[in-house]
GROMACS .gro file of C-alpha atoms in nm:
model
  216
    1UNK     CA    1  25.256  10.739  17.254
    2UNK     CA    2  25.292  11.113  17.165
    3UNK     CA    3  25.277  11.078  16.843
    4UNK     CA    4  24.922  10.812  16.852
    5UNK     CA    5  24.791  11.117  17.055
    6UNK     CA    6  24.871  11.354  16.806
    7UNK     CA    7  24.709  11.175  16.535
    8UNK     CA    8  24.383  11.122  16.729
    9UNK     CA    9  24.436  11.463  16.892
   10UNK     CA   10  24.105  11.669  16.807
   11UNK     CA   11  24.267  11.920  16.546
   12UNK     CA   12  24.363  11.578  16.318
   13UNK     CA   13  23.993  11.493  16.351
   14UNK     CA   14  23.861  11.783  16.224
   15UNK     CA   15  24.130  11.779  15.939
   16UNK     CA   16  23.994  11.465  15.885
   17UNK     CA   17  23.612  11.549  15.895
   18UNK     CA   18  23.686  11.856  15.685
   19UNK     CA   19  23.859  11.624  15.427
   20UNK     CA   20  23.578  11.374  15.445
   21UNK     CA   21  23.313  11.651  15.341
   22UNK     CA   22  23.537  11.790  15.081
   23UNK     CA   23  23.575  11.442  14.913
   24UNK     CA   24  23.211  11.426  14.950
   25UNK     CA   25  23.112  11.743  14.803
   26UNK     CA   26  23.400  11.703  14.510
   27UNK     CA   27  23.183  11.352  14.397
   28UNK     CA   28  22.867  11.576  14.441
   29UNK     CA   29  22.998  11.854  14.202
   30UNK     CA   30  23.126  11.577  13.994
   31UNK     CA   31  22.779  11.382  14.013
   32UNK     CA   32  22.628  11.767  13.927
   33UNK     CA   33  22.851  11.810  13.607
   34UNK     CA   34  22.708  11.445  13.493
   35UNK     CA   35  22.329  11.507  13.568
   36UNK     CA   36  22.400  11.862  13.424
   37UNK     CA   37  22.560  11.775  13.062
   38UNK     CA   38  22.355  11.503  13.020
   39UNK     CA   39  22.034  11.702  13.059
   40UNK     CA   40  22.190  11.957  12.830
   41UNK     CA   41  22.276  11.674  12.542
   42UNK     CA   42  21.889  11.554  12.584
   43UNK     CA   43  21.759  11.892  12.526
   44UNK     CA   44  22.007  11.956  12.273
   45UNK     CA   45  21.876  11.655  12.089
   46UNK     CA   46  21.499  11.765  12.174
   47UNK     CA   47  21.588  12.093  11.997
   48UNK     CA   48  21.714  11.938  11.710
   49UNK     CA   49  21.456  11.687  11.656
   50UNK     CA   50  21.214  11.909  11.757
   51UNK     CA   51  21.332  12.190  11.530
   52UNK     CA   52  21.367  11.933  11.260
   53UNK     CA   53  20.984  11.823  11.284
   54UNK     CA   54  20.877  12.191  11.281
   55UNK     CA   55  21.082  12.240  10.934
   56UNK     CA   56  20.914  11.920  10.828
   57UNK     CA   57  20.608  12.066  10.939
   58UNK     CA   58  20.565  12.398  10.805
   59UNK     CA   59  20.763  12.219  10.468
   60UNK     CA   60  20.445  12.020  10.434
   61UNK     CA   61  20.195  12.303  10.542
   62UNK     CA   62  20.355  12.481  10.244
   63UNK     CA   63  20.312  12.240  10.003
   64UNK     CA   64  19.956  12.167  10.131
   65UNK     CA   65  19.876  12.564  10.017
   66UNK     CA   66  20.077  12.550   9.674
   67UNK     CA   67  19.849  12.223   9.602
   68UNK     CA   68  19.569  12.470   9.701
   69UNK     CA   69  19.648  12.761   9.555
   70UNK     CA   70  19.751  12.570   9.187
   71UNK     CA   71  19.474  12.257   9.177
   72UNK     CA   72  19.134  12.328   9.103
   73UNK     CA   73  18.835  12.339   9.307
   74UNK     CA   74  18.582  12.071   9.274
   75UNK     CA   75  18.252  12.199   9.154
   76UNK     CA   76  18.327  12.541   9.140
   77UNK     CA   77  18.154  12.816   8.878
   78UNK     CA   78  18.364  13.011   8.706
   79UNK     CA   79  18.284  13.392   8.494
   80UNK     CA   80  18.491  13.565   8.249
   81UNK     CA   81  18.519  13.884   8.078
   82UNK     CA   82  18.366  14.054   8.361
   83UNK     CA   83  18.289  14.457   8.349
   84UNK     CA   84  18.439  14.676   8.621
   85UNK     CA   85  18.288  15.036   8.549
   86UNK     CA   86  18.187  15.216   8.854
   87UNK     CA   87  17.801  15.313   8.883
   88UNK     CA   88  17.613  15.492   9.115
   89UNK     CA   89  17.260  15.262   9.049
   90UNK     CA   90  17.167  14.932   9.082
   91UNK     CA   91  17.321  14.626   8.926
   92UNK     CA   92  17.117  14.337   8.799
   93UNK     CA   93  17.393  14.100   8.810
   94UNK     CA   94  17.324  13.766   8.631
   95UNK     CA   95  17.446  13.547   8.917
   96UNK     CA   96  17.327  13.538   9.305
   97UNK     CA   97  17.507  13.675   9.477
   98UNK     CA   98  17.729  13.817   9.208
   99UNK     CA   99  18.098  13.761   9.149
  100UNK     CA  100  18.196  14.065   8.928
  101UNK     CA  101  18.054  14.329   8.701
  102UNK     CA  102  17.981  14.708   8.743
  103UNK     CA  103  17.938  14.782   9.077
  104UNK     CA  104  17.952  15.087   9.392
  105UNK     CA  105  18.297  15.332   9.387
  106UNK     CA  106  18.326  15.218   9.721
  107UNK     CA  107  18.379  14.880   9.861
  108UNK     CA  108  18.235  14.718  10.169
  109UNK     CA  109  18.470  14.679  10.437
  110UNK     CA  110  18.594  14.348  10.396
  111UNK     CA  111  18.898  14.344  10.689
  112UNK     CA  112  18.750  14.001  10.867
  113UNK     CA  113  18.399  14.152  10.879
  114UNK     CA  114  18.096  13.956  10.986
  115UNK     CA  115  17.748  14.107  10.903
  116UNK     CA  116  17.455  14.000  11.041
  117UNK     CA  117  17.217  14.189  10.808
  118UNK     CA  118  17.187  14.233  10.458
  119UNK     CA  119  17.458  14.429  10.223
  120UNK     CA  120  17.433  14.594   9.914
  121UNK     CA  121  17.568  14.346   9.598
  122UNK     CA  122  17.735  14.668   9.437
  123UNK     CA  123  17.976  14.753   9.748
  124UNK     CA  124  18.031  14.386   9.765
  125UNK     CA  125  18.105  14.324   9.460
  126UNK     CA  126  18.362  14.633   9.506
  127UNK     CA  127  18.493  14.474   9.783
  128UNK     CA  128  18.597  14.099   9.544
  129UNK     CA  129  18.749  14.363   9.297
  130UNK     CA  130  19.006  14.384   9.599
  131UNK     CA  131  19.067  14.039   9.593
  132UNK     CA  132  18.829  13.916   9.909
  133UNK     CA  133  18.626  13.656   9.956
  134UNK     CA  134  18.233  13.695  10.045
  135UNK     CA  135  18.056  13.358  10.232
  136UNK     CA  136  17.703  13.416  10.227
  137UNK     CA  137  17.372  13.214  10.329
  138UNK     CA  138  17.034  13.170  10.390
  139UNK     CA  139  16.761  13.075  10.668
  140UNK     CA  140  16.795  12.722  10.558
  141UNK     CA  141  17.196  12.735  10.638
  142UNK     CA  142  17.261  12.586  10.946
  143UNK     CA  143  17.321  12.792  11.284
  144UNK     CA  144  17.705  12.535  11.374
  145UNK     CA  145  17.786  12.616  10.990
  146UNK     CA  146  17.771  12.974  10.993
  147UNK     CA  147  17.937  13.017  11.335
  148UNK     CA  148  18.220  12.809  11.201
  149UNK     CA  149  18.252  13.031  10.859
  150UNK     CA  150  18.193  13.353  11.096
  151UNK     CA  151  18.497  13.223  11.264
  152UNK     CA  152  18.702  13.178  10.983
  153UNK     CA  153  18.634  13.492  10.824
  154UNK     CA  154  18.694  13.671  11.127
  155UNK     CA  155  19.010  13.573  11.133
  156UNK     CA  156  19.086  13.646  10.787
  157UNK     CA  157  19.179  13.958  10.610
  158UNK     CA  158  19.022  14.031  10.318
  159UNK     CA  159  18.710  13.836  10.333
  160UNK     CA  160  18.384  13.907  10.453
  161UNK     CA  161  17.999  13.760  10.539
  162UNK     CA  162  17.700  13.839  10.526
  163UNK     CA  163  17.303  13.674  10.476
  164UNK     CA  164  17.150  13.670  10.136
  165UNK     CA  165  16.782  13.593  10.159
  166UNK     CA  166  16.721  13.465   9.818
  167UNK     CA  167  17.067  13.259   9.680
  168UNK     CA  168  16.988  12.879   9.613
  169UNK     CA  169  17.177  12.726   9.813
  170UNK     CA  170  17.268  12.757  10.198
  171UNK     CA  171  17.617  12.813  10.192
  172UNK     CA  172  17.813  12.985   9.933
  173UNK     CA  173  18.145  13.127   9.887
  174UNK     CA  174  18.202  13.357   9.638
  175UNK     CA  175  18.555  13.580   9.525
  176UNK     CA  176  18.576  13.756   9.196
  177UNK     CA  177  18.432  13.538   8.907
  178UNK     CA  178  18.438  13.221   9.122
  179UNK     CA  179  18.150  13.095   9.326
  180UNK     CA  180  18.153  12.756   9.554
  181UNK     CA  181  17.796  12.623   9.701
  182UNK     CA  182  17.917  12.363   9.995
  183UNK     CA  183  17.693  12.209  10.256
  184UNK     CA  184  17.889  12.206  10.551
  185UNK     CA  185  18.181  12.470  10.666
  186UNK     CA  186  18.365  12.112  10.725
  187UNK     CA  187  18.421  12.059  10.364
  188UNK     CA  188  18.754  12.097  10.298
  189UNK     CA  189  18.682  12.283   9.985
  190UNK     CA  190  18.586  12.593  10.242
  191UNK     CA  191  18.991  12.559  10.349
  192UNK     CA  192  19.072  12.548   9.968
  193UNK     CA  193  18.843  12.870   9.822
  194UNK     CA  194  19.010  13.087  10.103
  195UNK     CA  195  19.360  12.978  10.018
  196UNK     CA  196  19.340  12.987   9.638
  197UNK     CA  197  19.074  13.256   9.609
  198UNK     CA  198  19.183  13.554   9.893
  199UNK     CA  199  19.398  13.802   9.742
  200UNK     CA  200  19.431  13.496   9.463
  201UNK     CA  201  19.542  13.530   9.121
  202UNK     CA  202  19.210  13.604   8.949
  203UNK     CA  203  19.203  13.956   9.157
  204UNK     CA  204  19.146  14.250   8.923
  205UNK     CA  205  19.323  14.482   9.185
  206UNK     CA  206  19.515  14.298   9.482
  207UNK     CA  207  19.658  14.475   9.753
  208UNK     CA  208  19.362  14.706   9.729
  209UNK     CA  209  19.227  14.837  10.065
  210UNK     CA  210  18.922  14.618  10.209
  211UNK     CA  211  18.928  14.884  10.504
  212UNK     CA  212  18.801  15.269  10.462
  213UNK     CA  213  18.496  15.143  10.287
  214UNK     CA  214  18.084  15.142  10.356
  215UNK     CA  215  18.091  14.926  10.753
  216UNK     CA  216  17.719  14.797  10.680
   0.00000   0.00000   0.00000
């Protein structure tokens, strides 16, 4: 009888309770380590597939701007043998607007600038000496195009934009001795020009500053 009470006397009970939760929170801990490392294998598998697509990615992004930068661009004009004396007087440049030839001793700024009024040819023409590339149009050009190609070039170094009342066509791109007419800033040839053309292997000086010039 003495020793049925002392196993059901109340210390035994608590030693019992307190054993009871300790079991308890040993399966939590050990539910907690489960939930835990398997979480940390799935990210761990996220982060290397992920990390794996993103090489993949910018793999294929670079090969997209080699094919760029080496293939051709469909129904471009091209100029050779162009002058690059520095003059104080107007050009008359056989080409609107021009691509190369004689032009101002100092460029137009051409640091992602937008200009909403007319520039001189001879600062311009400075400015593709540096290796930028100018996107001009007319009246007839319209108003969803050039906000698209004002975006892009404000986001680009070494380019610039600007109207030019008289050119042919609504939407050119020009860099030094290349010219592109397109008809929609969705052409992908717009994408092409700026990779193959700014700071581009036909630049008479590249790395040249398209900042400290004439700001229109």
């Amino acid at each position: 009888m003495a020793s049925a009470k002392k196993l059901n006397s109340p210390a035994a009970a608590r030693r019992a309770k307190l054993e009871e939760a300790r079991r308890k929170e040993r399966a939590r801990e050990r539910r907690s380590r489960v939930v835990t490392i398997t979480a940390a294998v799935v990210v761990v598998a996220g982060l290397v597939a992920g990390g794996g697509y993103l090489m993949s990615a910018a793999d294929e992004q670079d090969k997209a701007e080699e094919q760029a930068r080496t293939s051709p661009v469909t129904g471009e004009k091209s100029w050779g043998d162009l002058t690059q004396d520095h003059v104080s007087t107007p050009v008359d440049y056989p080409m609107n607007p021009p691509v190369g030839g004689d032009h101002d001793p100092v460029w137009m700024n051409c640091d992602a600038d937008v200009y909403t009024e007319a520039i001189r040819n001879e600062n311009a023409v400075h400015s593709l000496e540096h290796g930028a590339v100018w996107v001009t149009y007319n009246d007839k050009a319209k108003a969803a195009d050039t906000e698209a190609l004002a975006e892009r070039v404000a986001k680009t170094p070494y380019s610039l934009m600007s109207p030019v009342a008289d050119q042919k066509d609504p939407l050119m791109l020009s860099a030094w001795g290349k010219q592109l007419t397109v008809k929609s800033a969705t052409d992908p040839r717009v994408a092409q020009f700026f990779t193959k053309y700014v700071q581009g292997a036909q630049t008479p000086e590249p790395g040249a500053a398209c900042s400290g010039g004439v700001a229109g």
